Tab-separated table of C-alpha atoms and ligand atoms in Angstrom:
chain	number	residue	atom	x	y	z
A	230	MET	CA	-20.357	-5.013	-11.490
A	231	THR	CA	-21.572	-8.422	-10.852
A	232	LEU	CA	-19.374	-10.679	-9.395
A	233	THR	CA	-20.309	-14.163	-9.458
A	234	LEU	CA	-18.407	-17.430	-8.817
A	235	ASP	CA	-18.752	-18.390	-12.427
A	236	ALA	CA	-16.576	-15.554	-13.346
A	237	PRO	CA	-14.241	-14.755	-10.278
A	238	HIS	CA	-12.436	-11.779	-9.853
A	239	PRO	CA	-9.009	-12.341	-10.762
A	240	ALA	CA	-8.887	-11.652	-6.617
A	241	LEU	CA	-10.765	-14.301	-5.856
A	242	ALA	CA	-8.764	-17.123	-8.338
A	243	ALA	CA	-5.542	-16.574	-5.864
A	244	TRP	CA	-8.049	-17.815	-2.701
A	245	ASP	CA	-8.864	-21.802	-2.205
A	246	ARG	CA	-12.673	-22.064	-2.925
A	247	SER	CA	-12.916	-25.461	-3.205
A	248	GLY	CA	-14.960	-26.312	-0.230
A	249	PRO	CA	-17.668	-24.347	1.702
A	250	GLU	CA	-15.805	-22.152	3.316
A	251	LEU	CA	-12.885	-19.951	2.726
A	252	LEU	CA	-9.653	-20.974	3.911
A	253	VAL	CA	-7.203	-18.325	5.091
A	254	GLY	CA	-3.829	-19.757	6.009
A	255	GLY	CA	-5.712	-23.294	5.698
A	256	VAL	CA	-8.201	-22.243	8.622
A	257	PRO	CA	-11.585	-22.657	7.615
A	258	LEU	CA	-13.317	-18.882	8.079
A	259	SER	CA	-15.730	-19.745	10.970
A	260	ARG	CA	-13.151	-21.655	12.675
A	261	LEU	CA	-10.968	-18.725	12.229
A	262	ALA	CA	-13.546	-16.233	13.480
A	263	ALA	CA	-14.186	-18.618	16.607
A	264	ARG	CA	-10.440	-18.187	17.079
A	265	VAL	CA	-10.173	-14.737	16.871
A	266	GLY	CA	-13.626	-14.210	18.978
A	267	SER	CA	-15.246	-11.404	17.732
A	268	THR	CA	-16.490	-10.243	14.329
A	269	PRO	CA	-15.203	-8.047	11.978
A	270	PHE	CA	-11.875	-8.312	11.840
A	271	PHE	CA	-8.952	-8.576	9.114
A	272	ALA	CA	-7.028	-11.476	8.321
A	273	TYR	CA	-3.694	-11.622	6.395
A	274	ASP	CA	-2.267	-14.797	5.025
A	275	ARG	CA	1.093	-15.362	5.614
A	276	GLU	CA	2.196	-17.653	2.770
A	277	LYS	CA	0.648	-15.343	0.223
A	278	LEU	CA	3.019	-12.379	1.657
A	279	THR	CA	5.875	-14.549	1.525
A	280	ALA	CA	4.780	-16.048	-2.112
A	281	ARG	CA	3.950	-12.578	-3.522
A	282	VAL	CA	7.554	-11.397	-2.710
A	283	GLY	CA	9.087	-14.161	-3.813
A	284	ARG	CA	7.030	-13.890	-7.372
A	285	LEU	CA	8.179	-10.546	-7.604
A	286	ARG	CA	11.862	-10.852	-6.795
A	287	ARG	CA	11.871	-13.681	-9.468
A	288	PHE	CA	11.283	-10.926	-11.998
A	289	LEU	CA	13.366	-7.937	-10.610
A	290	PRO	CA	16.598	-7.301	-11.581
A	291	GLU	CA	19.149	-8.327	-8.968
A	292	ALA	CA	20.186	-4.634	-8.370
A	293	ILE	CA	16.840	-3.932	-7.213
A	294	HIS	CA	16.168	-3.640	-3.058
A	295	LEU	CA	12.884	-4.000	-2.375
A	296	HIS	CA	11.676	-1.857	0.167
A	297	TYR	CA	8.076	-2.285	1.960
A	298	ALA	CA	6.144	0.953	2.533
A	299	VAL	CA	4.903	0.444	6.203
A	300	LYS	CA	2.064	2.703	5.723
A	301	ALA	CA	-0.052	0.256	3.464
A	302	ASN	CA	-0.275	-2.196	6.608
A	303	PRO	CA	1.786	-1.355	9.860
A	304	MET	CA	0.007	-4.185	12.105
A	305	PRO	CA	3.677	-5.304	13.744
A	306	ALA	CA	2.979	-8.899	13.204
A	307	LEU	CA	2.695	-8.471	9.381
A	308	VAL	CA	5.456	-5.825	9.593
A	309	ALA	CA	7.957	-8.380	11.274
A	310	HIS	CA	7.009	-11.050	8.878
A	311	MET	CA	7.841	-8.835	6.055
A	312	ALA	CA	11.067	-7.965	7.770
A	313	GLY	CA	12.380	-10.953	6.786
A	314	LEU	CA	10.808	-10.810	3.283
A	315	VAL	CA	12.146	-7.389	1.924
A	316	ASP	CA	15.424	-5.308	2.098
A	317	GLY	CA	13.962	-2.017	4.072
A	318	PHE	CA	11.290	-0.489	4.945
A	319	ASP	CA	9.825	2.939	4.245
A	320	VAL	CA	7.867	4.732	7.202
A	321	ALA	CA	5.982	8.074	7.209
A	322	SER	CA	5.684	8.854	10.792
A	323	ALA	CA	8.067	8.128	13.798
A	324	GLY	CA	5.049	5.757	14.946
A	325	GLU	CA	5.953	3.944	11.990
A	326	MET	CA	9.595	4.350	12.682
A	327	ALA	CA	9.461	2.260	15.967
A	328	THR	CA	7.174	-0.600	14.076
A	329	ALA	CA	9.810	-1.025	11.612
A	330	LEU	CA	12.657	-1.041	14.057
A	331	ASP	CA	10.747	-3.332	16.545
A	332	ALA	CA	10.430	-5.410	13.730
A	333	GLY	CA	14.296	-5.978	13.370
A	334	MET	CA	15.170	-3.935	10.535
A	335	ALA	CA	18.593	-2.592	10.146
A	336	PRO	CA	18.638	1.354	10.560
A	337	GLN	CA	20.486	2.384	7.773
A	338	HIS	CA	17.664	0.323	5.897
A	339	VAL	CA	15.000	2.297	7.039
A	340	SER	CA	13.753	5.397	5.468
A	341	PHE	CA	11.182	8.034	6.932
A	342	ALA	CA	9.573	10.187	4.002
A	343	GLY	CA	6.390	12.425	4.495
A	344	PRO	CA	5.360	16.122	4.983
A	345	GLY	CA	5.399	18.100	8.170
A	346	LYS	CA	7.970	15.906	10.302
A	347	THR	CA	8.261	17.382	13.419
A	348	ASP	CA	11.357	18.769	15.135
A	349	ALA	CA	10.318	15.618	17.814
A	350	GLU	CA	10.115	13.209	15.091
A	351	LEU	CA	13.539	14.284	13.428
A	352	ARG	CA	15.276	14.484	16.735
A	353	ARG	CA	14.216	10.795	16.864
A	354	ALA	CA	15.018	9.829	13.529
A	355	VAL	CA	18.621	10.916	13.650
A	356	ALA	CA	18.727	8.922	17.262
A	357	ALA	CA	18.043	6.317	15.887
A	358	GLY	CA	20.065	5.892	12.902
A	359	ILE	CA	17.659	6.003	9.957
A	360	VAL	CA	17.509	7.916	6.572
A	361	VAL	CA	15.066	10.948	6.453
A	362	GLU	CA	13.755	11.744	3.480
A	363	ALA	CA	13.729	15.770	3.158
A	364	GLU	CA	10.498	17.023	1.959
A	365	SER	CA	11.485	20.983	2.143
A	366	GLU	CA	14.403	23.465	2.465
A	367	GLY	CA	12.901	24.154	5.966
A	368	GLU	CA	13.015	20.615	6.737
A	369	VAL	CA	16.785	20.318	5.930
A	370	ARG	CA	17.410	23.123	8.490
A	371	ARG	CA	15.555	21.692	11.018
A	372	LEU	CA	16.870	18.187	10.462
A	373	ALA	CA	20.528	19.872	10.479
A	374	ALA	CA	19.520	21.632	13.966
A	375	GLN	CA	18.505	18.320	15.579
A	376	ALA	CA	21.466	16.815	14.471
A	377	ALA	CA	23.705	19.488	15.877
A	378	ALA	CA	21.984	19.075	19.285
A	379	LEU	CA	22.504	15.298	19.797
A	380	GLY	CA	25.811	15.621	18.471
A	381	LEU	CA	25.321	12.862	15.631
A	382	SER	CA	25.034	12.840	12.139
A	383	ALA	CA	22.223	12.843	9.906
A	384	THR	CA	21.757	10.719	6.467
A	385	VAL	CA	19.723	12.635	4.260
A	386	VAL	CA	17.949	11.815	0.886
A	387	VAL	CA	16.148	14.413	-1.054
A	388	ARG	CA	12.906	13.841	-1.978
A	389	VAL	CA	12.091	15.340	-5.291
A	390	ASN	CA	8.835	16.288	-7.002
A	391	PRO	CA	9.437	15.118	-10.284
A	392	ASP	CA	8.970	17.439	-13.382
A	393	PHE	CA	6.584	14.952	-14.541
A	394	ALA	CA	3.627	12.886	-13.606
A	395	LEU	CA	3.111	9.009	-13.805
A	396	LYS	CA	-0.168	9.111	-15.733
A	397	GLY	CA	-2.822	6.550	-14.648
A	398	SER	CA	-2.493	6.554	-10.789
A	399	GLY	CA	-5.432	6.044	-8.392
A	400	MET	CA	-3.354	8.797	-6.451
A	401	LYS	CA	-0.820	11.234	-7.715
A	402	MET	CA	2.012	12.318	-5.631
A	403	GLY	CA	4.167	13.988	-7.783
A	404	GLY	CA	4.443	16.821	-10.790
A	405	GLY	CA	2.875	19.789	-10.538
A	406	PRO	CA	2.814	21.864	-7.461
A	407	GLN	CA	2.713	19.572	-4.473
A	408	GLN	CA	3.473	19.424	-0.622
A	409	PHE	CA	5.270	16.299	-1.316
A	410	GLY	CA	9.398	16.608	-1.989
A	411	VAL	CA	11.027	19.371	-3.352
A	412	ASP	CA	10.401	20.568	-7.073
A	413	ALA	CA	13.228	19.058	-9.102
A	414	GLU	CA	14.611	22.947	-10.237
A	415	ARG	CA	14.616	24.022	-6.662
A	416	VAL	CA	17.172	20.571	-5.685
A	417	PRO	CA	20.672	22.161	-7.215
A	418	ALA	CA	20.075	24.862	-4.607
A	419	LEU	CA	18.879	22.719	-1.589
A	420	LEU	CA	21.969	20.171	-2.881
A	421	ARG	CA	24.334	23.183	-1.727
A	422	LEU	CA	22.389	23.969	1.378
A	423	ILE	CA	23.092	20.302	2.304
A	424	GLY	CA	26.760	20.492	1.576
A	425	ASP	CA	26.958	24.144	3.716
A	426	LEU	CA	25.092	22.394	6.595
A	427	SER	CA	27.508	19.096	6.393
A	428	LEU	CA	24.447	17.018	6.520
A	429	ASP	CA	25.225	13.595	5.216
A	430	PHE	CA	23.934	13.348	1.689
A	431	ALA	CA	23.066	9.955	0.460
A	432	GLY	CA	20.971	10.449	-2.532
A	433	PHE	CA	17.359	11.008	-3.917
A	434	HIS	CA	13.672	9.581	-3.586
A	435	ILE	CA	11.396	10.255	-6.723
A	436	PHE	CA	8.074	8.896	-6.643
A	437	ALA	CA	5.273	9.746	-8.944
A	438	GLY	CA	2.235	8.230	-8.091
A	439	SER	CA	0.632	5.087	-6.411
A	440	GLN	CA	-1.924	2.442	-7.574
A	441	ASN	CA	-1.181	1.999	-11.101
A	442	LEU	CA	-2.324	-0.901	-13.499
A	443	ARG	CA	-0.466	0.285	-16.686
A	444	ALA	CA	2.954	-1.108	-17.039
A	445	ASP	CA	3.999	0.906	-19.969
A	446	GLN	CA	3.129	3.899	-17.741
A	447	LEU	CA	5.026	3.069	-14.894
A	448	ALA	CA	8.077	1.668	-17.493
A	449	LEU	CA	7.890	5.353	-19.053
A	450	ALA	CA	7.908	6.895	-15.360
A	451	GLN	CA	11.121	5.145	-14.100
A	452	GLU	CA	12.684	5.863	-17.510
A	453	ARG	CA	12.368	9.843	-16.317
A	454	THR	CA	13.374	8.658	-12.707
A	455	VAL	CA	16.751	7.759	-14.145
A	456	ASP	CA	16.771	10.769	-16.555
A	457	LEU	CA	16.068	13.351	-13.279
A	458	ALA	CA	18.323	11.307	-11.016
A	459	LEU	CA	21.784	11.199	-13.287
A	460	ARG	CA	20.786	15.066	-13.857
A	461	LEU	CA	20.391	15.646	-10.364
A	462	ALA	CA	23.267	13.665	-9.283
A	463	GLY	CA	25.779	15.821	-11.057
A	464	GLN	CA	24.929	18.699	-8.697
A	465	ALA	CA	24.874	16.580	-5.294
A	466	PRO	CA	27.672	17.305	-2.586
A	467	GLY	CA	28.745	13.646	-2.583
A	468	PRO	CA	28.240	10.438	-4.107
A	469	VAL	CA	24.582	8.701	-4.354
A	470	ARG	CA	24.735	6.043	-2.503
A	471	HIS	CA	20.711	5.600	-2.089
A	472	LEU	CA	18.452	5.822	-4.888
A	473	ASN	CA	14.527	5.241	-4.352
A	474	LEU	CA	13.215	5.073	-7.889
A	475	GLY	CA	9.680	5.231	-6.507
A	476	GLY	CA	6.904	2.156	-6.797
A	477	GLY	CA	3.468	2.779	-7.509
A	478	PHE	CA	2.590	-0.946	-8.500
A	479	GLY	CA	-1.043	-1.138	-8.377
A	480	ILE	CA	-3.348	-4.252	-7.632
A	481	PRO	CA	-6.871	-4.956	-9.246
A	482	TYR	CA	-9.705	-3.804	-6.922
A	483	PHE	CA	-12.614	-3.407	-9.749
A	484	PRO	CA	-14.234	-5.888	-12.494
A	485	ASP	CA	-12.488	-3.906	-14.879
A	486	ASP	CA	-9.305	-4.005	-13.363
A	487	ARG	CA	-6.744	-6.509	-14.637
A	488	PRO	CA	-3.219	-7.342	-12.705
A	489	LEU	CA	-0.319	-5.151	-13.385
A	490	ASP	CA	1.833	-7.219	-16.196
A	491	LEU	CA	5.349	-7.558	-14.445
A	492	GLY	CA	7.157	-8.294	-17.356
A	493	PRO	CA	7.623	-4.997	-19.085
A	494	VAL	CA	8.154	-3.215	-15.673
A	495	ALA	CA	10.596	-5.429	-14.530
A	496	ASP	CA	12.286	-4.989	-18.004
A	497	SER	CA	12.405	-1.450	-17.317
A	498	LEU	CA	13.702	-1.722	-13.991
A	499	ALA	CA	16.613	-3.978	-15.924
A	500	ARG	CA	17.293	-1.262	-18.283
A	501	ALA	CA	17.260	1.435	-15.243
A	502	ALA	CA	19.227	-0.668	-13.198
A	503	LEU	CA	22.059	-1.258	-16.418
A	504	ARG	CA	22.180	2.498	-16.952
A	505	LEU	CA	22.810	3.638	-13.374
A	506	GLY	CA	25.200	0.761	-12.482
A	507	GLU	CA	27.355	2.473	-14.963
A	508	ARG	CA	26.761	6.078	-14.276
A	509	LEU	CA	25.855	6.033	-10.230
A	510	PRO	CA	28.131	2.622	-9.107
A	511	GLY	CA	27.954	2.438	-5.289
A	512	ALA	CA	24.049	3.680	-5.519
A	513	ARG	CA	21.537	1.130	-3.576
A	514	LEU	CA	18.768	1.107	-6.085
A	515	ILE	CA	15.382	0.995	-4.156
A	516	LEU	CA	11.972	-0.127	-5.250
A	517	GLU	CA	9.155	0.870	-2.281
A	518	LEU	CA	5.727	-0.732	-2.913
A	519	GLY	CA	3.252	-0.971	-0.485
A	520	ARG	CA	-0.435	-2.302	-1.382
A	521	TYR	CA	1.441	-4.360	-3.781
A	522	LEU	CA	3.327	-6.218	-1.350
A	523	VAL	CA	-0.121	-6.888	0.994
A	524	GLY	CA	-3.009	-5.866	-0.533
A	525	GLU	CA	-4.319	-9.280	-1.977
A	526	ALA	CA	-2.987	-11.209	0.818
A	527	GLY	CA	-5.722	-9.796	3.339
A	528	VAL	CA	-9.350	-9.940	3.486
A	529	TYR	CA	-11.788	-8.156	5.791
A	530	VAL	CA	-14.554	-10.289	7.637
A	531	CYS	CA	-17.650	-9.219	8.841
A	532	ARG	CA	-21.096	-11.087	9.983
A	533	VAL	CA	-24.687	-10.582	8.642
A	534	VAL	CA	-26.603	-9.570	11.391
A	535	ASP	CA	-29.709	-9.000	9.265
A	536	ARG	CA	-31.471	-9.623	6.459
A	537	LYS	CA	-33.956	-7.199	4.449
A	538	GLU	CA	-35.975	-6.035	1.814
A	539	SER	CA	-36.571	-2.680	1.038
A	540	ARG	CA	-39.090	-2.134	-2.403
A	541	GLY	CA	-37.537	-5.209	-4.036
A	542	GLN	CA	-33.950	-4.782	-3.163
A	543	VAL	CA	-32.120	-7.270	-0.917
A	544	PHE	CA	-29.668	-5.882	2.081
A	545	LEU	CA	-27.606	-7.941	4.058
A	546	VAL	CA	-26.774	-5.926	7.027
A	547	THR	CA	-23.411	-6.534	8.682
A	548	ASP	CA	-21.140	-5.761	11.584
A	549	GLY	CA	-18.971	-4.046	9.506
A	550	GLY	CA	-18.471	-1.111	8.061
A	551	LEU	CA	-16.385	1.937	6.721
A	552	HIS	CA	-15.348	2.637	10.057
A	553	HIS	CA	-13.260	-0.508	9.510
A	554	HIS	CA	-12.603	-0.354	5.694
A	555	LEU	CA	-13.341	2.935	4.481
A	556	ALA	CA	-11.702	2.091	1.004
A	557	ALA	CA	-14.345	-0.714	0.495
A	558	SER	CA	-17.123	1.598	0.555
A	559	GLY	CA	-15.523	3.951	-1.984
A	560	ASN	CA	-14.552	6.708	0.463
A	561	PHE	CA	-10.617	6.805	0.115
A	562	GLY	CA	-9.734	8.583	-2.614
A	563	GLN	CA	-12.301	6.689	-5.470
A	564	VAL	CA	-13.911	9.141	-7.930
A	565	ILE	CA	-16.382	6.739	-8.603
A	566	ARG	CA	-17.683	4.023	-6.126
A	567	ARG	CA	-17.533	0.687	-7.330
A	568	ASN	CA	-17.487	-2.564	-5.563
A	569	TYR	CA	-14.112	-4.527	-4.066
A	570	PRO	CA	-14.631	-8.183	-4.274
A	571	LEU	CA	-16.945	-9.908	-2.023
A	572	ALA	CA	-18.019	-13.390	-1.446
A	573	ILE	CA	-19.759	-15.145	1.494
A	574	GLY	CA	-17.069	-16.834	3.034
A	575	THR	CA	-19.150	-19.696	4.347
A	576	ARG	CA	-20.646	-20.422	1.025
A	577	MET	CA	-18.044	-20.772	-1.361
A	578	ASP	CA	-19.240	-23.481	-3.136
A	579	ARG	CA	-22.702	-22.116	-3.968
A	580	PRO	CA	-23.733	-20.428	-6.881
A	581	ALA	CA	-24.876	-16.630	-7.513
A	582	GLU	CA	-28.548	-17.021	-6.426
A	583	GLU	CA	-29.521	-13.457	-5.920
A	584	THR	CA	-28.674	-9.784	-6.202
A	585	ALA	CA	-28.058	-8.367	-2.754
A	586	SER	CA	-26.647	-4.945	-1.518
A	587	VAL	CA	-24.364	-5.392	1.479
A	588	VAL	CA	-24.039	-2.257	4.029
A	589	GLY	CA	-22.482	-1.845	7.486
A	590	CYS	CA	-23.985	-0.964	10.627
A	591	LEU	CA	-23.327	2.890	10.010
A	592	CYS	CA	-26.288	5.039	10.127
A	593	THR	CA	-25.076	6.782	6.888
A	594	PRO	CA	-25.756	6.127	3.319
A	595	LEU	CA	-22.243	5.932	2.678
A	596	ASP	CA	-21.636	2.961	4.314
A	597	LEU	CA	-22.116	0.716	1.481
A	598	LEU	CA	-19.489	-2.334	0.880
A	599	GLY	CA	-21.382	-3.789	-2.043
A	600	ASP	CA	-23.881	-2.408	-4.338
A	601	ARG	CA	-26.074	-5.007	-5.866
A	602	CYS	CA	-23.477	-7.764	-5.884
A	603	ALA	CA	-24.738	-11.391	-7.462
A	604	LEU	CA	-23.996	-13.575	-4.431
A	605	PRO	CA	-25.533	-16.861	-3.094
A	606	ARG	CA	-28.281	-16.673	-0.531
A	607	ALA	CA	-26.947	-15.517	2.655
A	608	GLU	CA	-28.686	-15.735	5.995
A	609	VAL	CA	-27.917	-13.951	9.333
A	610	GLY	CA	-24.821	-15.624	10.960
A	611	ASP	CA	-23.062	-15.778	7.720
A	612	LEU	CA	-19.340	-14.312	7.182
A	613	LEU	CA	-18.942	-11.761	4.413
A	614	VAL	CA	-15.872	-11.316	3.126
A	615	VAL	CA	-13.864	-8.485	1.072
A	616	PHE	CA	-10.878	-9.258	-0.732
A	617	GLN	CA	-8.079	-7.121	-1.200
A	618	SER	CA	-8.185	-5.620	1.728
A	619	GLY	CA	-4.395	-6.239	3.002
A	620	ALA	CA	-3.781	-2.468	2.535
A	621	TYR	CA	-5.220	0.857	3.581
A	622	GLY	CA	-7.914	-1.080	5.510
A	623	THR	CA	-8.329	-0.508	9.656
A	624	THR	CA	-5.524	2.259	9.701
A	625	ALA	CA	-6.824	4.383	7.004
A	626	SER	CA	-10.478	4.499	8.409
A	627	PRO	CA	-12.500	6.283	10.737
A	628	ALA	CA	-12.505	3.983	13.406
A	629	ALA	CA	-14.269	6.083	16.172
A	630	PHE	CA	-16.959	7.181	13.737
A	631	LEU	CA	-20.217	6.067	15.395
A	632	GLY	CA	-18.682	4.490	18.744
A	633	HIS	CA	-18.499	0.878	17.412
A	634	PRO	CA	-15.309	-1.121	18.655
A	635	PRO	CA	-12.547	-1.367	16.725
A	636	PRO	CA	-11.497	-4.751	14.689
A	637	ALA	CA	-9.452	-7.111	15.501
A	638	GLU	CA	-6.421	-8.142	13.218
A	639	VAL	CA	-4.903	-11.870	12.768
A	640	LEU	CA	-1.418	-12.964	10.807
A	641	VAL	CA	-2.295	-16.565	9.883
B	931	LIG	C1	2.067	6.086	0.220
B	931	LIG	C2	3.558	5.643	-0.384
B	931	LIG	C3	3.943	4.660	-1.257
B	931	LIG	C4	3.124	3.369	-1.019
B	931	LIG	O1	1.995	3.247	-1.861
B	931	LIG	P1	1.380	1.554	-2.240
B	931	LIG	O2	-0.099	2.306	-3.288
B	931	LIG	O3	0.660	1.344	-1.216
B	931	LIG	O4	2.435	0.998	-2.940
B	931	LIG	C5	4.848	4.399	-1.494
B	931	LIG	N1	5.968	5.243	-1.610
B	931	LIG	C6	5.457	6.945	-1.169
B	931	LIG	C7	6.249	8.124	-0.760
B	931	LIG	C8	4.214	6.904	-0.146
B	931	LIG	O5	3.670	8.027	0.486
């Protein structure tokens, strides 16, 4: 699981490594660190975000609307940049809703999913005029009560827990018993309730899983999603205007991961769009993606503060760690700990010269950013870069653990 410049991880191939310093948004890394004023920091590359969405759009059929799942990276400046690139935002809290609306997205293209929405959140959502994706019967009743109290109509989409799972997902979020969505077999009764409560029924949201690199499995899940949506649409209290087909596109994090092959997934979406266009004309078809859009456009940068040897092993001790980047330490849902792609961002032109483990500054053995990596020889003061860090970074990490300051974030 070593990473060398001779055999770069596919994630590194996308970055300019022509000089000694990594360039982020065209800025050499040590200059960027000076501009930010402190390490560690997350840096996101605007041009990479734009290029990523552009490339995906070239594959997608025109009928597919692209939504960004804000929870992957809710940095306000990044969300504002994404607002100009995608067709809508999916949010998972009233806080994310506020970020999405501040970014300028039209409320009717913001949808709010997630279990445990409070009455206060539902009230804010109704007042904002966004789409609420109901996760349970109880939530539908509470939504109707808030709408009545405000004297406003509430637009509701039923989040369906499908009767199938997406195989090969890093995180399974559909099929079997779930806290997410309403079991497909219970949806017909819920649709009658929505009709009785005079809510504005808009459609369905069917999300089966996340972080999937298998095009065949994604295509299969898309086909089943269409089958299920068509079956349920026959029992809906009104026409389907909003159909969220899920997402789940993964990015390669680990040495054996291969980037997702978009061709077959796009073909499958084209077939889905054709079937749905005939059977549910007027339905806005949505693909919702988080990490696929932003994950590869970001790096986590920390500084080497100590270099030490212990019984023959070299340790690069950095000022970063799992309090900023839990996922890179292997403690955010991974079953087996593997290394994210790493580099010494101030020695990009050097070959691998030694095997070193990269650790953070927390007093726990869990705080491991790189286990025995092949790297150029780094000294105190060098900048270490963790790639694939544009999604589920600082906001998915236990910032308060051990009382160090939070990382800075910069969009370049
Ligand atoms: C988390 C989440 C996403 C985003 O997942 P990614 O793996 O970042 O694409 C999309 N939809 C729903 C419902 C989610 O909960």
